[in-house]
């Protein structure tokens, strides 16, 4: 009887873990587009910069290849942004892989974005980890981004002007 109970519990636990892993895999491959309208309290500012559009991307964790970077680029083009902001974690630096970082798909995707838009990239915890664990590789990654025209922020800020108007 006890052996049967243990077997049933083990099967239920395996099913629960399998379900959780499947859900996690599925969620990481979903691309969600949300639109927000941010009104300006300053009527003068609203008249000077009507209808400016920003695209904010974060936490792709190098899944550009899984989502299909062309699909993401298509959705960005449809939004017709004036500026693309990257909120970090575009790459993955994982302990399970010996603290290595895969930057190829993200680098190609971000450089493609920079060919069409102004891109400002703030690092997330994966970029910070990559920078601290692999400084030379991170420097090469950052240089490639900057050579493509990406504005990289590390513990900093930037004033950005759209069409000669006051900074954002």
PDB file of C-alpha atoms in Angstrom:
ATOM      1  CA  UNK A   1       0.000   0.000   0.000  1.00  0.00           C
ATOM      2  CA  UNK A   2       2.780   2.480   0.937  1.00  0.00           C
ATOM      3  CA  UNK A   3       4.670   1.667  -2.252  1.00  0.00           C
ATOM      4  CA  UNK A   4       1.527   2.377  -4.318  1.00  0.00           C
ATOM      5  CA  UNK A   5       1.027   5.718  -2.559  1.00  0.00           C
ATOM      6  CA  UNK A   6       4.646   6.705  -3.162  1.00  0.00           C
ATOM      7  CA  UNK A   7       4.302   5.765  -6.825  1.00  0.00           C
ATOM      8  CA  UNK A   8       1.117   7.836  -7.194  1.00  0.00           C
ATOM      9  CA  UNK A   9       2.765  10.835  -5.492  1.00  0.00           C
ATOM     10  CA  UNK A  10       5.835  10.476  -7.718  1.00  0.00           C
ATOM     11  CA  UNK A  11       3.675  10.361 -10.858  1.00  0.00           C
ATOM     12  CA  UNK A  12       1.689  13.416  -9.749  1.00  0.00           C
ATOM     13  CA  UNK A  13       4.881  15.330  -8.953  1.00  0.00           C
ATOM     14  CA  UNK A  14       6.406  14.401 -12.315  1.00  0.00           C
ATOM     15  CA  UNK A  15       3.231  15.562 -14.070  1.00  0.00           C
ATOM     16  CA  UNK A  16       3.266  18.869 -12.160  1.00  0.00           C
ATOM     17  CA  UNK A  17       6.939  19.491 -12.958  1.00  0.00           C
ATOM     18  CA  UNK A  18       6.350  18.604 -16.608  1.00  0.00           C
ATOM     19  CA  UNK A  19       3.422  21.016 -16.772  1.00  0.00           C
ATOM     20  CA  UNK A  20       5.427  23.809 -15.155  1.00  0.00           C
ATOM     21  CA  UNK A  21       8.368  23.322 -17.516  1.00  0.00           C
ATOM     22  CA  UNK A  22       6.066  23.215 -20.541  1.00  0.00           C
ATOM     23  CA  UNK A  23       4.350  26.415 -19.445  1.00  0.00           C
ATOM     24  CA  UNK A  24       7.710  28.113 -18.848  1.00  0.00           C
ATOM     25  CA  UNK A  25       8.945  27.080 -22.306  1.00  0.00           C
ATOM     26  CA  UNK A  26       5.722  28.354 -23.890  1.00  0.00           C
ATOM     27  CA  UNK A  27       5.783  31.690 -22.012  1.00  0.00           C
ATOM     28  CA  UNK A  28       9.364  32.405 -23.054  1.00  0.00           C
ATOM     29  CA  UNK A  29       8.343  32.143 -26.665  1.00  0.00           C
ATOM     30  CA  UNK A  30       5.417  34.562 -26.541  1.00  0.00           C
ATOM     31  CA  UNK A  31       5.745  38.059 -27.888  1.00  0.00           C
ATOM     32  CA  UNK A  32       3.309  40.457 -26.298  1.00  0.00           C
ATOM     33  CA  UNK A  33       2.622  43.868 -27.788  1.00  0.00           C
ATOM     34  CA  UNK A  34       1.039  46.450 -25.531  1.00  0.00           C
ATOM     35  CA  UNK A  35       0.223  50.010 -26.486  1.00  0.00           C
ATOM     36  CA  UNK A  36       0.105  52.940 -24.094  1.00  0.00           C
ATOM     37  CA  UNK A  37      -0.804  56.567 -24.632  1.00  0.00           C
ATOM     38  CA  UNK A  38       1.038  58.903 -22.291  1.00  0.00           C
ATOM     39  CA  UNK A  39      -0.562  62.337 -22.184  1.00  0.00           C
ATOM     40  CA  UNK A  40       1.585  65.338 -21.430  1.00  0.00           C
ATOM     41  CA  UNK A  41       0.557  67.650 -18.619  1.00  0.00           C
ATOM     42  CA  UNK A  42       2.410  70.408 -20.458  1.00  0.00           C
ATOM     43  CA  UNK A  43       0.152  71.734 -23.250  1.00  0.00           C
ATOM     44  CA  UNK A  44       3.068  73.536 -24.929  1.00  0.00           C
ATOM     45  CA  UNK A  45       5.159  70.336 -24.966  1.00  0.00           C
ATOM     46  CA  UNK A  46       2.213  68.398 -26.408  1.00  0.00           C
ATOM     47  CA  UNK A  47       1.887  70.853 -29.314  1.00  0.00           C
ATOM     48  CA  UNK A  48       5.629  70.814 -30.023  1.00  0.00           C
ATOM     49  CA  UNK A  49       5.967  67.022 -30.014  1.00  0.00           C
ATOM     50  CA  UNK A  50       2.628  65.560 -31.060  1.00  0.00           C
ATOM     51  CA  UNK A  51       2.332  61.819 -31.449  1.00  0.00           C
ATOM     52  CA  UNK A  52       5.893  60.679 -30.811  1.00  0.00           C
ATOM     53  CA  UNK A  53       6.213  56.919 -30.612  1.00  0.00           C
ATOM     54  CA  UNK A  54       8.592  54.832 -28.580  1.00  0.00           C
ATOM     55  CA  UNK A  55       9.089  51.091 -28.714  1.00  0.00           C
ATOM     56  CA  UNK A  56      10.348  49.470 -25.514  1.00  0.00           C
ATOM     57  CA  UNK A  57      11.776  45.941 -25.641  1.00  0.00           C
ATOM     58  CA  UNK A  58      13.221  43.971 -22.779  1.00  0.00           C
ATOM     59  CA  UNK A  59      13.892  40.471 -21.567  1.00  0.00           C
ATOM     60  CA  UNK A  60      14.213  38.754 -24.919  1.00  0.00           C
ATOM     61  CA  UNK A  61      16.984  36.694 -23.272  1.00  0.00           C
ATOM     62  CA  UNK A  62      18.460  35.941 -26.680  1.00  0.00           C
ATOM     63  CA  UNK A  63      15.214  34.370 -27.852  1.00  0.00           C
ATOM     64  CA  UNK A  64      15.330  36.545 -30.972  1.00  0.00           C
ATOM     65  CA  UNK A  65      15.924  33.380 -32.960  1.00  0.00           C
ATOM     66  CA  UNK A  66      12.974  31.621 -31.286  1.00  0.00           C
ATOM     67  CA  UNK A  67      10.526  34.482 -31.706  1.00  0.00           C
ATOM     68  CA  UNK A  68      11.838  35.110 -35.173  1.00  0.00           C
ATOM     69  CA  UNK A  69      13.655  38.409 -35.376  1.00  0.00           C
ATOM     70  CA  UNK A  70      11.882  39.195 -38.657  1.00  0.00           C
ATOM     71  CA  UNK A  71       8.522  38.939 -36.869  1.00  0.00           C
ATOM     72  CA  UNK A  72       9.719  41.294 -34.133  1.00  0.00           C
ATOM     73  CA  UNK A  73      11.146  43.731 -36.699  1.00  0.00           C
ATOM     74  CA  UNK A  74       7.864  43.616 -38.632  1.00  0.00           C
ATOM     75  CA  UNK A  75       5.897  44.496 -35.503  1.00  0.00           C
ATOM     76  CA  UNK A  76       8.292  47.328 -34.700  1.00  0.00           C
ATOM     77  CA  UNK A  77       8.005  48.693 -38.243  1.00  0.00           C
ATOM     78  CA  UNK A  78       4.212  48.599 -37.919  1.00  0.00           C
ATOM     79  CA  UNK A  79       4.488  50.776 -34.781  1.00  0.00           C
ATOM     80  CA  UNK A  80       6.572  53.359 -36.708  1.00  0.00           C
ATOM     81  CA  UNK A  81       8.623  54.423 -33.684  1.00  0.00           C
ATOM     82  CA  UNK A  82      10.697  57.557 -33.387  1.00  0.00           C
ATOM     83  CA  UNK A  83      12.960  55.787 -30.907  1.00  0.00           C
ATOM     84  CA  UNK A  84      13.600  52.201 -29.740  1.00  0.00           C
ATOM     85  CA  UNK A  85      14.488  51.651 -26.092  1.00  0.00           C
ATOM     86  CA  UNK A  86      16.016  48.356 -24.961  1.00  0.00           C
ATOM     87  CA  UNK A  87      15.536  47.712 -21.250  1.00  0.00           C
ATOM     88  CA  UNK A  88      18.166  45.019 -20.873  1.00  0.00           C
ATOM     89  CA  UNK A  89      18.354  41.256 -20.709  1.00  0.00           C
ATOM     90  CA  UNK A  90      18.541  41.054 -24.470  1.00  0.00           C
ATOM     91  CA  UNK A  91      21.189  38.336 -23.964  1.00  0.00           C
ATOM     92  CA  UNK A  92      21.465  35.451 -21.542  1.00  0.00           C
ATOM     93  CA  UNK A  93      24.434  34.796 -19.293  1.00  0.00           C
ATOM     94  CA  UNK A  94      23.687  31.482 -17.604  1.00  0.00           C
ATOM     95  CA  UNK A  95      25.415  29.650 -14.798  1.00  0.00           C
ATOM     96  CA  UNK A  96      24.284  26.310 -16.230  1.00  0.00           C
ATOM     97  CA  UNK A  97      26.486  27.003 -19.234  1.00  0.00           C
ATOM     98  CA  UNK A  98      29.495  27.873 -17.064  1.00  0.00           C
ATOM     99  CA  UNK A  99      28.515  31.560 -16.972  1.00  0.00           C
ATOM    100  CA  UNK A 100      28.765  31.934 -20.703  1.00  0.00           C
ATOM    101  CA  UNK A 101      26.771  34.371 -22.756  1.00  0.00           C
ATOM    102  CA  UNK A 102      25.298  33.825 -26.188  1.00  0.00           C
ATOM    103  CA  UNK A 103      25.277  37.177 -27.943  1.00  0.00           C
ATOM    104  CA  UNK A 104      25.065  36.288 -31.631  1.00  0.00           C
ATOM    105  CA  UNK A 105      21.303  36.376 -32.260  1.00  0.00           C
ATOM    106  CA  UNK A 106      20.767  39.408 -29.998  1.00  0.00           C
ATOM    107  CA  UNK A 107      23.681  41.294 -31.529  1.00  0.00           C
ATOM    108  CA  UNK A 108      22.424  40.689 -35.066  1.00  0.00           C
ATOM    109  CA  UNK A 109      18.896  41.678 -34.106  1.00  0.00           C
ATOM    110  CA  UNK A 110      19.946  44.878 -32.289  1.00  0.00           C
ATOM    111  CA  UNK A 111      22.250  45.909 -35.144  1.00  0.00           C
ATOM    112  CA  UNK A 112      19.358  45.380 -37.581  1.00  0.00           C
ATOM    113  CA  UNK A 113      17.217  47.648 -35.393  1.00  0.00           C
ATOM    114  CA  UNK A 114      19.955  50.289 -35.352  1.00  0.00           C
ATOM    115  CA  UNK A 115      20.041  50.334 -39.172  1.00  0.00           C
ATOM    116  CA  UNK A 116      16.450  51.612 -39.131  1.00  0.00           C
ATOM    117  CA  UNK A 117      15.992  53.416 -35.805  1.00  0.00           C
ATOM    118  CA  UNK A 118      17.783  55.237 -33.053  1.00  0.00           C
ATOM    119  CA  UNK A 119      18.342  52.590 -30.381  1.00  0.00           C
ATOM    120  CA  UNK A 120      19.155  53.257 -26.727  1.00  0.00           C
ATOM    121  CA  UNK A 121      20.220  50.117 -24.829  1.00  0.00           C
ATOM    122  CA  UNK A 122      20.301  50.004 -21.013  1.00  0.00           C
ATOM    123  CA  UNK A 123      21.840  46.878 -19.594  1.00  0.00           C
ATOM    124  CA  UNK A 124      19.957  44.403 -17.452  1.00  0.00           C
ATOM    125  CA  UNK A 125      21.240  41.866 -14.975  1.00  0.00           C
ATOM    126  CA  UNK A 126      22.385  39.443 -17.706  1.00  0.00           C
ATOM    127  CA  UNK A 127      24.474  42.135 -19.404  1.00  0.00           C
ATOM    128  CA  UNK A 128      25.875  43.187 -16.007  1.00  0.00           C
ATOM    129  CA  UNK A 129      26.796  39.581 -15.232  1.00  0.00           C
ATOM    130  CA  UNK A 130      28.339  39.171 -18.686  1.00  0.00           C
ATOM    131  CA  UNK A 131      30.359  42.382 -18.232  1.00  0.00           C
ATOM    132  CA  UNK A 132      31.698  41.299 -14.829  1.00  0.00           C
ATOM    133  CA  UNK A 133      32.484  37.689 -15.776  1.00  0.00           C
ATOM    134  CA  UNK A 134      33.758  38.200 -19.329  1.00  0.00           C
ATOM    135  CA  UNK A 135      35.005  41.797 -19.599  1.00  0.00           C
ATOM    136  CA  UNK A 136      36.877  41.304 -22.877  1.00  0.00           C
ATOM    137  CA  UNK A 137      33.965  39.565 -24.600  1.00  0.00           C
ATOM    138  CA  UNK A 138      31.575  42.197 -23.234  1.00  0.00           C
ATOM    139  CA  UNK A 139      33.815  44.980 -24.564  1.00  0.00           C
ATOM    140  CA  UNK A 140      33.714  43.396 -28.026  1.00  0.00           C
ATOM    141  CA  UNK A 141      29.920  43.051 -27.790  1.00  0.00           C
ATOM    142  CA  UNK A 142      29.511  46.672 -26.724  1.00  0.00           C
ATOM    143  CA  UNK A 143      31.919  47.920 -29.396  1.00  0.00           C
ATOM    144  CA  UNK A 144      29.955  46.073 -32.088  1.00  0.00           C
ATOM    145  CA  UNK A 145      26.756  47.673 -30.791  1.00  0.00           C
ATOM    146  CA  UNK A 146      28.277  51.157 -30.685  1.00  0.00           C
ATOM    147  CA  UNK A 147      29.811  50.682 -34.153  1.00  0.00           C
ATOM    148  CA  UNK A 148      26.259  49.964 -35.347  1.00  0.00           C
ATOM    149  CA  UNK A 149      25.096  53.251 -33.816  1.00  0.00           C
ATOM    150  CA  UNK A 150      23.466  51.886 -30.666  1.00  0.00           C
ATOM    151  CA  UNK A 151      23.618  54.239 -27.664  1.00  0.00           C
ATOM    152  CA  UNK A 152      24.737  51.984 -24.791  1.00  0.00           C
ATOM    153  CA  UNK A 153      23.993  53.056 -21.242  1.00  0.00           C
ATOM    154  CA  UNK A 154      25.899  51.636 -18.306  1.00  0.00           C
ATOM    155  CA  UNK A 155      25.000  53.382 -15.070  1.00  0.00           C
ATOM    156  CA  UNK A 156      24.308  56.533 -17.011  1.00  0.00           C
ATOM    157  CA  UNK A 157      21.754  58.572 -18.854  1.00  0.00           C
ATOM    158  CA  UNK A 158      21.406  60.372 -22.136  1.00  0.00           C
ATOM    159  CA  UNK A 159      19.439  63.396 -23.289  1.00  0.00           C
ATOM    160  CA  UNK A 160      17.772  62.548 -26.544  1.00  0.00           C
ATOM    161  CA  UNK A 161      16.166  65.086 -28.866  1.00  0.00           C
ATOM    162  CA  UNK A 162      13.432  64.103 -31.335  1.00  0.00           C
ATOM    163  CA  UNK A 163      13.202  66.396 -34.347  1.00  0.00           C
ATOM    164  CA  UNK A 164      15.151  69.123 -32.541  1.00  0.00           C
ATOM    165  CA  UNK A 165      12.648  69.367 -29.678  1.00  0.00           C
ATOM    166  CA  UNK A 166      13.396  69.375 -25.985  1.00  0.00           C
ATOM    167  CA  UNK A 167      14.970  66.180 -24.679  1.00  0.00           C
ATOM    168  CA  UNK A 168      12.851  63.266 -23.597  1.00  0.00           C
TER     169      UNK A 168
END
